[in-house]
Short mmCIF file of C-alpha atoms in Angstrom, two decimals:
data_model
loop_
_atom_site.label_atom_id
_atom_site.label_comp_id
_atom_site.label_asym_id
_atom_site.label_seq_id
_atom_site.Cartn_x
_atom_site.Cartn_y
_atom_site.Cartn_z
CA MET A 166 91.04 97.39 39.10
CA LYS A 167 88.95 98.82 39.05
CA PHE A 168 87.44 100.82 41.60
CA GLU A 169 84.19 98.91 41.96
CA ASP A 170 86.69 96.70 42.83
CA ILE A 171 89.33 98.34 44.48
CA ILE A 172 85.26 99.39 47.44
CA TYR A 173 84.94 95.57 47.32
CA PHE A 174 88.01 94.69 48.26
CA PHE A 175 88.44 97.44 50.83
CA ASP A 176 84.37 96.14 52.19
CA ASN A 177 86.06 93.01 52.50
CA ILE A 178 88.90 93.53 55.09
CA VAL A 179 86.88 95.35 57.11
CA LEU A 180 84.31 92.84 57.74
CA ILE A 181 86.71 90.30 58.26
CA TYR A 182 88.27 93.04 60.92
CA VAL A 183 85.22 93.35 62.79
CA ALA A 184 84.43 89.44 62.95
CA ILE A 185 87.45 89.20 64.09
CA MET A 186 87.15 92.56 66.56
CA PHE A 187 83.79 91.16 68.25
CA PHE A 188 85.31 87.58 68.43
CA VAL A 189 87.49 89.04 70.26
CA PHE A 190 85.41 90.34 73.07
CA PHE A 191 83.15 87.44 73.41
CA ILE A 192 86.73 86.04 74.82
CA PHE A 193 87.20 88.56 76.74
CA VAL A 194 83.63 88.02 77.65
CA ILE A 195 83.48 84.49 79.17
CA SER A 196 86.66 84.17 80.64
CA SER A 197 86.03 87.25 82.71
CA ALA A 198 82.77 84.73 83.48
CA LEU A 199 84.95 82.05 84.76
CA SER A 200 87.04 84.47 86.58
CA PHE A 201 84.99 85.80 88.72
CA ASP A 202 83.58 82.81 89.68
CA LYS A 203 86.58 82.14 91.88
CA HIS A 204 86.74 85.75 92.45
CA ILE A 205 83.07 85.96 94.57
CA LYS A 206 84.65 82.54 96.17
CA PHE A 207 87.24 84.88 97.59
CA ARG A 208 85.39 88.29 98.37
CA GLY A 209 83.42 85.07 100.89
CA PHE A 210 86.84 84.27 102.52
CA ILE A 211 88.07 88.52 102.86
CA ASN A 212 84.90 89.15 104.00
CA ASN A 213 85.09 87.14 106.78
CA PHE A 214 88.47 87.70 107.60
CA ASN A 215 89.63 90.84 109.73
CA LEU A 216 91.93 93.01 107.68
CA ASP A 217 92.53 95.46 110.51
CA TYR A 218 93.91 93.26 112.83
CA ASN A 219 95.98 91.26 110.28
CA ALA A 220 99.89 91.06 110.65
CA ASP A 221 101.26 92.18 106.63
CA TYR A 222 98.35 95.55 107.34
CA ILE A 223 99.61 97.94 105.02
CA PRO A 224 98.08 102.04 105.78
CA VAL A 225 98.78 104.31 102.82
CA SER A 226 98.56 107.63 101.57
CA LEU A 227 95.13 109.07 99.40
CA LEU A 228 96.74 111.51 97.04
CA VAL A 229 94.52 113.72 95.79
CA PRO A 230 95.66 115.98 92.88
CA ALA A 231 93.34 119.10 92.05
CA TYR A 232 93.13 122.10 90.01
CA ASN A 233 90.32 124.20 89.36
CA GLU A 234 87.93 122.21 91.31
CA GLU A 235 85.91 124.18 93.82
CA VAL A 236 82.96 122.38 92.86
CA THR A 237 83.82 119.31 93.72
CA ILE A 238 86.57 118.84 96.25
CA CYS A 239 84.94 118.50 99.08
CA LYS A 240 82.16 115.18 98.38
CA THR A 241 85.72 114.10 97.36
CA ILE A 242 87.02 114.41 101.33
CA GLU A 243 83.82 113.57 103.26
CA SER A 244 84.10 110.85 101.27
CA LEU A 245 88.03 109.77 102.33
CA LEU A 246 86.85 110.08 105.37
CA ALA A 247 83.32 107.97 105.20
CA THR A 248 86.36 104.85 104.24
CA ASP A 249 86.32 102.34 106.67
CA TYR A 250 90.60 101.38 106.67
CA LYS A 251 91.74 102.15 109.83
CA GLN A 252 95.34 103.99 109.39
CA TYR A 253 95.60 106.29 105.86
CA GLU A 254 97.13 110.02 105.77
CA ILE A 255 94.55 112.32 102.73
CA ILE A 256 97.29 114.33 100.55
CA ILE A 257 95.28 117.61 98.08
CA ILE A 258 98.02 118.36 95.98
CA ASN A 259 96.81 121.74 94.51
CA ASP A 260 98.90 122.48 92.17
CA GLY A 261 97.84 126.16 90.97
CA SER A 262 95.02 126.35 90.62
CA THR A 263 93.41 129.42 89.62
CA ASP A 264 90.02 129.61 91.83
CA SER A 265 89.41 129.34 95.57
CA THR A 266 89.86 125.37 96.03
CA PHE A 267 91.88 126.01 98.49
CA GLU A 268 89.85 128.30 100.06
CA VAL A 269 86.86 125.85 100.31
CA ILE A 270 88.64 123.21 101.86
CA GLU A 271 90.76 125.44 104.31
CA GLN A 272 87.54 126.57 105.78
CA LYS A 273 85.86 123.38 106.56
CA TYR A 274 88.93 121.59 107.43
CA LYS A 275 90.21 124.21 110.30
CA LEU A 276 93.57 123.73 108.26
CA LYS A 277 96.79 125.25 109.79
CA HIS A 278 99.63 126.76 108.07
CA ILE A 279 103.20 124.31 109.27
CA TYR A 280 106.55 123.69 107.77
CA LYS A 281 107.03 120.12 105.93
CA PRO A 282 110.55 119.46 105.09
CA MET A 283 110.04 117.42 101.13
CA LYS A 284 112.27 114.72 100.29
CA ARG A 285 112.82 115.00 96.33
CA SER A 286 112.82 111.82 96.01
CA ILE A 287 111.10 113.04 92.19
CA GLU A 288 112.42 116.53 91.11
CA THR A 289 108.84 118.33 90.72
CA LYS A 290 108.51 121.88 90.13
CA ASP A 291 107.90 124.49 93.64
CA ILE A 292 106.16 124.14 96.88
CA LEU A 293 104.28 126.86 97.95
CA SER A 294 102.82 126.25 101.21
CA VAL A 295 101.62 123.46 103.41
CA TYR A 296 98.26 123.13 105.39
CA LYS A 297 97.50 119.83 107.83
CA GLY A 298 94.08 119.80 109.61
CA GLU A 299 93.27 116.17 111.12
CA VAL A 300 89.74 114.71 111.32
CA ASN A 301 88.75 111.65 113.19
CA ASN A 302 92.05 110.77 113.85
CA VAL A 303 92.81 110.95 109.85
CA PHE A 304 94.97 113.48 108.75
CA ILE A 305 94.50 116.25 105.55
CA THR A 306 97.52 117.90 104.13
CA VAL A 307 97.10 120.29 100.94
CA ILE A 308 100.25 120.76 99.15
CA ASN A 309 100.23 123.80 97.62
CA LYS A 310 102.04 124.49 93.87
CA VAL A 311 103.09 125.88 90.82
CA ASN A 312 101.20 124.42 88.40
CA GLY A 313 102.83 121.25 86.54
CA GLY A 314 99.98 119.34 85.39
CA LYS A 315 98.79 116.31 86.71
CA ALA A 316 101.89 113.98 86.66
CA ASP A 317 104.06 116.53 88.25
CA ALA A 318 101.26 117.29 91.71
CA LEU A 319 101.05 113.15 91.91
CA ASN A 320 104.73 113.10 91.78
CA VAL A 321 104.69 115.94 94.59
CA GLY A 322 102.41 113.17 96.49
CA ILE A 323 104.79 110.69 96.21
CA ASN A 324 107.77 112.36 98.12
CA TYR A 325 105.59 114.02 100.78
CA ALA A 326 103.50 110.16 101.28
CA LYS A 327 104.52 108.73 104.25
CA TYR A 328 102.53 105.67 104.09
CA PRO A 329 104.57 102.13 101.38
CA ILE A 330 101.31 102.46 99.40
CA PHE A 331 99.91 105.16 97.52
CA ILE A 332 96.89 105.65 96.09
CA THR A 333 95.02 107.70 93.58
CA ILE A 334 92.59 109.45 93.27
CA ASP A 335 90.66 112.63 90.59
CA ALA A 336 89.23 115.37 92.51
CA ASP A 337 86.06 114.84 90.70
CA SER A 338 85.92 111.10 92.31
CA ILE A 339 83.71 109.44 95.46
CA LEU A 340 85.35 105.74 96.77
CA GLU A 341 82.53 103.58 98.17
CA LYS A 342 82.91 102.52 101.56
CA GLY A 343 85.25 99.89 101.09
CA ALA A 344 87.19 100.91 97.87
CA VAL A 345 90.62 101.60 99.71
CA ARG A 346 90.27 98.41 101.94
CA ASN A 347 88.80 96.77 98.73
CA ILE A 348 92.07 97.78 96.75
CA ILE A 349 95.11 96.88 99.26
CA VAL A 350 93.64 92.87 99.16
CA PRO A 351 96.21 92.15 96.47
CA PHE A 352 99.21 93.49 98.23
CA MET A 353 98.44 91.64 100.96
CA LYS A 354 97.59 88.87 99.36
CA ASN A 355 100.52 88.94 96.87
CA LYS A 356 103.72 90.73 98.30
CA LYS A 357 104.59 91.15 94.44
CA THR A 358 101.91 92.61 94.13
CA ILE A 359 103.14 95.89 92.96
CA ALA A 360 100.41 97.68 91.55
CA VAL A 361 96.37 97.41 91.52
CA GLY A 362 93.74 99.52 89.80
CA GLY A 363 90.44 100.25 90.93
CA ASN A 364 86.71 99.37 90.00
CA ILE A 365 85.20 102.45 87.43
CA ARG A 366 82.21 103.55 87.44
CA ILE A 367 79.76 106.25 86.81
CA ALA A 368 78.87 108.65 89.47
CA ASN A 369 76.03 110.60 87.62
CA ALA A 370 73.94 108.10 87.59
CA PHE A 371 74.29 106.44 91.24
CA THR A 372 73.24 108.45 94.72
CA ILE A 373 75.79 107.70 97.43
CA GLU A 374 75.62 108.39 100.85
CA ASN A 375 78.46 108.31 103.03
CA GLY A 376 80.22 105.89 101.07
CA VAL A 377 76.96 104.03 100.14
CA VAL A 378 75.70 103.57 97.01
CA THR A 379 71.35 104.20 97.91
CA LYS A 380 70.52 104.72 94.27
CA ILE A 381 71.10 103.27 90.88
CA ASP A 382 69.35 105.04 88.08
CA THR A 383 70.05 105.81 84.54
CA PRO A 384 69.92 109.47 84.16
CA LYS A 385 67.50 110.62 81.63
CA GLY A 386 69.34 111.31 77.32
CA LEU A 387 71.54 108.79 75.87
CA ILE A 388 75.56 110.30 76.55
CA ILE A 389 75.70 108.74 80.57
CA PRO A 390 74.08 105.44 79.56
CA PHE A 391 76.11 104.99 76.48
CA GLN A 392 79.23 106.25 78.80
CA MET A 393 78.23 103.51 81.91
CA ILE A 394 77.16 100.65 78.93
CA GLU A 395 80.99 101.22 78.32
CA TYR A 396 82.73 101.10 81.73
CA PHE A 397 80.81 97.92 82.66
CA ARG A 398 82.24 96.08 79.39
CA ALA A 399 86.35 97.55 79.03
CA PHE A 400 86.69 96.49 83.43
CA LEU A 401 84.19 93.53 84.08
CA THR A 402 85.22 92.00 80.86
CA ASN A 403 88.71 93.99 79.57
CA ARG A 404 90.51 94.15 83.22
CA MET A 405 89.55 90.63 84.48
CA THR A 406 90.99 89.26 81.41
CA TRP A 407 94.10 90.94 81.09
CA ASN A 408 94.14 90.97 84.68
CA ILE A 409 94.22 86.67 84.53
CA LEU A 410 97.65 87.24 82.17
CA ASN A 411 99.35 89.58 84.43
CA MET A 412 98.82 91.90 81.17
CA ASN A 413 97.02 95.10 82.82
CA LEU A 414 97.75 97.90 80.83
CA ILE A 415 95.88 100.88 82.58
CA ILE A 416 95.43 101.62 85.64
CA SER A 417 92.89 104.43 85.91
CA GLY A 418 94.48 107.71 86.93
CA ALA A 419 90.59 108.22 88.50
CA PHE A 420 91.59 105.10 91.53
CA GLY A 421 95.07 103.16 91.02
CA ALA A 422 97.38 102.09 93.89
CA PHE A 423 101.23 101.75 93.66
CA ARG A 424 104.19 99.76 96.29
CA LYS A 425 105.84 103.40 96.95
CA ARG A 426 109.41 102.10 96.24
CA ASP A 427 108.79 100.96 92.72
CA VAL A 428 106.82 104.27 91.60
CA ILE A 429 110.14 106.77 92.95
CA ASN A 430 113.18 103.74 91.29
CA VAL A 431 111.59 104.38 88.15
CA GLY A 432 111.08 108.42 88.21
CA GLY A 433 108.02 108.31 89.27
CA TYR A 434 104.76 109.77 86.52
CA LYS A 435 106.43 111.52 83.51
CA ASN A 436 104.98 115.42 82.80
CA ASN A 437 105.47 114.26 79.01
CA THR A 438 101.72 113.06 78.10
CA VAL A 439 98.64 113.39 79.24
CA GLY A 440 98.33 109.62 79.16
CA GLU A 441 100.33 109.90 82.87
CA ASP A 442 98.70 106.36 83.95
CA MET A 443 99.02 104.50 80.85
CA GLU A 444 102.96 105.14 81.01
CA LEU A 445 103.52 104.12 84.17
CA VAL A 446 102.24 101.08 84.26
CA MET A 447 103.89 100.48 80.84
CA ARG A 448 107.14 101.43 82.20
CA LEU A 449 106.43 99.57 85.79
CA HIS A 450 106.40 96.13 82.98
CA LYS A 451 109.29 97.16 81.37
CA LYS A 452 111.32 97.24 84.75
CA PHE A 453 110.44 94.21 85.96
CA ILE A 454 110.59 92.21 83.02
CA GLU A 455 113.83 93.63 81.94
CA ASN A 456 114.89 93.18 85.47
CA LYS A 457 113.47 89.21 85.26
CA GLU A 458 111.62 89.90 88.52
CA GLU A 459 108.76 88.54 89.78
CA TYR A 460 106.16 91.17 89.85
CA TYR A 461 101.82 91.50 89.09
CA ILE A 462 99.73 94.34 88.50
CA SER A 463 96.52 93.72 89.07
CA TYR A 464 92.89 94.76 89.40
CA ALA A 465 90.55 94.35 91.81
CA PRO A 466 86.50 94.58 90.83
CA ASP A 467 85.39 95.44 94.16
CA ALA A 468 86.80 98.28 95.08
CA ASN A 469 84.56 101.25 93.29
CA CYS A 470 85.26 104.19 92.33
CA TYR A 471 82.05 106.26 91.29
CA THR A 472 83.75 109.54 88.49
CA GLN A 473 81.57 112.26 87.03
CA ALA A 474 81.04 111.66 82.97
CA PRO A 475 80.92 114.40 80.34
CA LYS A 476 77.90 115.31 79.42
CA THR A 477 78.13 117.01 76.33
CA LEU A 478 79.06 114.92 72.89
CA LYS A 479 82.26 118.42 73.64
CA GLY A 480 82.85 117.38 77.24
CA LEU A 481 82.75 113.79 75.51
CA LYS A 482 85.23 114.75 72.47
CA VAL A 483 87.75 115.33 74.69
CA GLN A 484 87.88 113.08 77.13
CA ARG A 485 88.30 110.78 74.45
CA ARG A 486 90.58 112.27 72.44
CA ARG A 487 93.25 113.28 74.99
CA TRP A 488 92.64 109.36 76.32
CA GLN A 489 93.54 108.31 72.17
CA ILE A 490 96.10 110.94 71.79
CA GLY A 491 97.92 108.89 75.21
CA LEU A 492 96.95 105.66 74.01
CA ILE A 493 99.18 106.41 70.84
CA HIS A 494 102.10 108.31 73.33
CA SER A 495 101.91 105.19 75.26
CA MET A 496 102.40 102.66 72.84
CA SER A 497 105.74 104.96 71.22
CA LEU A 498 107.10 105.31 74.12
CA HIS A 499 107.36 102.04 74.86
CA LYS A 500 107.23 99.72 71.87
CA ASN A 501 110.47 98.25 73.04
CA LEU A 502 107.62 96.03 75.62
CA PHE A 503 106.22 94.78 73.06
CA LEU A 504 109.08 93.02 71.15
CA ASN A 505 109.34 90.67 74.18
CA ARG A 506 107.25 87.26 72.90
CA ARG A 507 104.51 87.20 76.20
CA TRP A 508 103.63 90.37 75.33
CA LEU A 509 102.97 89.59 71.77
CA LEU A 510 99.41 88.99 72.38
CA ALA A 511 98.28 91.46 74.24
CA LYS A 512 100.99 93.87 71.19
CA LEU A 513 98.24 92.69 68.40
CA TYR A 514 95.50 93.73 71.12
CA PHE A 515 96.35 96.73 71.32
CA ILE A 516 97.79 97.62 68.02
CA LEU A 517 94.39 96.26 65.72
CA PHE A 518 91.25 96.82 68.54
CA GLU A 519 92.22 100.00 71.14
CA MET A 520 95.16 101.73 68.37
CA ILE A 521 93.68 101.44 64.64
CA THR A 522 90.30 100.59 65.40
CA PRO A 523 88.86 104.54 64.52
CA ILE A 524 91.48 104.69 61.73
CA ILE A 525 89.45 100.85 60.31
CA GLU A 526 85.92 101.99 61.30
CA VAL A 527 86.14 105.04 59.67
CA VAL A 528 87.71 103.49 55.99
CA GLY A 529 84.16 101.51 56.62
CA MET A 530 82.61 105.16 56.64
CA ILE A 531 84.06 106.01 53.55
CA ILE A 532 83.59 102.91 51.33
CA ILE A 533 79.77 103.23 52.78
CA LEU A 534 79.50 106.94 51.66
CA LEU A 535 81.94 107.16 48.14
CA SER A 536 79.07 103.71 47.64
CA PHE A 537 76.28 105.85 47.84
CA ILE A 538 78.08 108.98 45.56
CA PHE A 539 79.20 106.59 42.86
CA LYS A 540 75.84 104.28 42.64
CA ILE A 541 77.82 101.35 43.86
CA ILE A 542 76.12 100.74 46.67
CA ASN A 543 76.86 97.08 48.08
CA LEU A 544 74.06 96.53 50.05
CA LYS A 545 75.19 93.46 52.00
CA PHE A 546 78.15 95.36 52.87
CA VAL A 547 76.12 97.96 54.49
CA LEU A 548 74.02 95.72 56.18
CA CYS A 549 76.59 93.35 57.48
CA TYR A 550 78.89 95.63 58.27
CA TYR A 551 76.14 98.29 60.32
CA GLY A 552 74.55 94.23 61.62
CA PHE A 553 77.81 92.85 62.91
CA ILE A 554 78.25 96.13 64.72
CA ILE A 555 74.45 96.65 66.48
CA ILE A 556 74.89 92.69 67.15
CA TYR A 557 78.39 92.87 68.70
CA SER A 558 77.17 96.19 70.54
CA LEU A 559 73.86 94.35 72.05
CA ALA A 560 75.34 91.21 72.24
CA ILE A 561 79.08 92.35 74.75
CA SER A 562 76.64 95.41 76.55
CA ILE A 563 74.08 92.75 78.00
CA SER A 564 76.61 90.15 78.96
CA ALA A 565 78.22 93.07 81.07
CA ILE A 566 75.46 94.33 82.09
CA LEU A 567 74.57 90.37 82.90
CA LEU A 568 77.82 89.98 84.79
CA GLN A 569 78.26 93.29 86.55
CA VAL A 570 74.35 92.29 88.38
CA TYR A 571 74.96 89.18 88.72
CA ALA A 572 79.01 89.36 90.54
CA PHE A 573 78.13 92.49 92.70
CA LYS A 574 74.74 91.44 93.75
CA GLU A 575 73.50 94.36 93.60
CA ASP A 576 69.74 95.33 94.03
CA ILE A 577 69.64 97.27 90.61
CA ASN A 578 65.58 98.01 89.93
CA LYS A 579 64.68 95.54 86.92
CA LYS A 580 63.82 98.58 85.44
CA VAL A 581 66.82 100.88 85.08
CA ILE A 582 68.52 96.95 83.51
CA ALA A 583 65.52 96.74 80.58
CA ARG A 584 66.53 100.35 80.10
CA LEU A 585 71.05 99.93 79.57
CA MET A 586 69.56 96.43 78.05
CA ILE A 587 67.38 98.55 75.14
CA ILE A 588 69.69 101.70 75.02
CA SER A 589 72.98 99.51 73.97
CA ILE A 590 71.02 98.66 70.97
CA PHE A 591 71.43 101.43 69.81
CA GLU A 592 74.63 101.97 70.84
CA GLY A 593 75.93 100.84 67.45
CA ILE A 594 73.81 103.47 65.39
CA GLY A 595 75.02 107.34 66.23
CA TYR A 596 77.80 107.26 69.50
CA ARG A 597 79.44 104.74 68.74
CA GLN A 598 80.24 106.74 65.09
CA PHE A 599 80.82 110.14 66.86
CA LEU A 600 83.27 107.84 69.37
CA THR A 601 85.46 106.70 66.50
CA LEU A 602 85.60 110.06 64.71
CA TYR A 603 86.76 111.87 68.13
CA ARG A 604 88.97 108.86 69.35
CA ALA A 605 90.44 109.16 65.03
CA SER A 606 90.58 113.45 65.08
CA ALA A 607 93.51 112.58 67.52
CA PHE A 608 96.00 111.35 64.87
CA ILE A 609 94.82 114.66 62.97
CA GLY A 610 98.06 117.24 64.84
CA TYR A 611 98.90 114.36 67.93
CA LYS A 612 102.77 116.12 67.61
CA LYS A 613 101.09 119.01 68.12
CA ASN A 614 98.32 117.60 70.97
CA LYS A 615 100.31 115.30 72.43
CA TYR A 616 100.84 117.46 75.41
CA LYS A 617 97.84 119.41 75.59
CA TRP A 618 95.49 117.84 79.08
CA GLY A 619 92.27 119.65 78.01
CA THR A 620 89.07 120.54 80.37
CA ILE A 621 85.73 119.11 81.90
CA LYS A 622 83.19 120.82 83.57
CA ARG A 623 82.96 119.51 86.62
CA GLU A 624 79.43 118.92 88.35
CA LYS A 625 77.90 118.87 92.19
CA GLN A 626 78.10 115.15 93.21
CA ASN A 627 74.82 113.68 94.48
#
């Protein structure tokens, strides 16, 4: 076979792959739109229903792991204190911070040192001290511990939590006033619900006052708007579709709720992965499937959490490389989960369109490069390849943006919507290629780097 024939063969493979991916995501958009219709009707019922006096009301523990978060931690606590939920506690787990994370909390909320023995349901690193304060009848506990990573910090929080449901919140995240209420509703609705994921948004694009969004804008530049569109797609289409099938594999560590006893029964968060949130969810699925127990892992699109997104390509690389390593590691740790016939669809999707996508796309880039070098450029392939990517990005992104406006009835300025739609045209030219290379780099030195978290610079929230 001639070299030219080999190039043309791979041309066709890549084009077929991209076409199938385009079709799959189109199905996701349709299914999520239909699902939102049902959700909007249910939302109307909930808004007219007083959860605070419901017999199934569940008090919750809010867990915030923090490592060197002096810049953002107080804003996060303020948003938690502004929630309209009736009964909850806030637990900050200071994971051996080397900055003044603890000092800024202690000073602002006038914490006092206490002695509180901990039931070690899950083994963790040593506790150094515990401080406690109270604001408007809400207890704030800060646990200072030896550094052990995010998973270990969350396990400490689980051990200290006194309520049956715990919610994990990143230290750079801001919650909407009704977010806790909305993420707890699925637990009240169905006693067999064991975990619920919230809806994550880009904080850089919103101004939030006392838990209420007062302004939505598109920041200058392209990196943040590109990520806004990505998040719309991921949470409003992908998560909604997997929610219908009860096959959600990802509950973002930025905002997720879990039934405490079930997490303790599977051993809590594992320290041997950077994708501790996905790994835990997969372990929960596996445990209930093996025990043949009925269960639900749900997604609450109205439970809005705002988290900081990387503003630089360097920060974006750290984040996406870590996400990809976490995906690969979780998939390899729990490959037996996908032996279940019911999970065949999820297996094919996560392998073909999440795990190996960057490899396929890199192959496409290499084919184009080789075609130029050896002057056997297949113009039809180049036009089709980039045409598919641009059309795919544009169609799916615009659908997700319109779904956002339709589903949440938000007062988004028409100029903001127009700018996002225009920006989505260019997502497939440059930005997507950068993401592909960042994700593909996760396969290089994977075994060496699978436990490395990486850092992203924090900034004060609006």
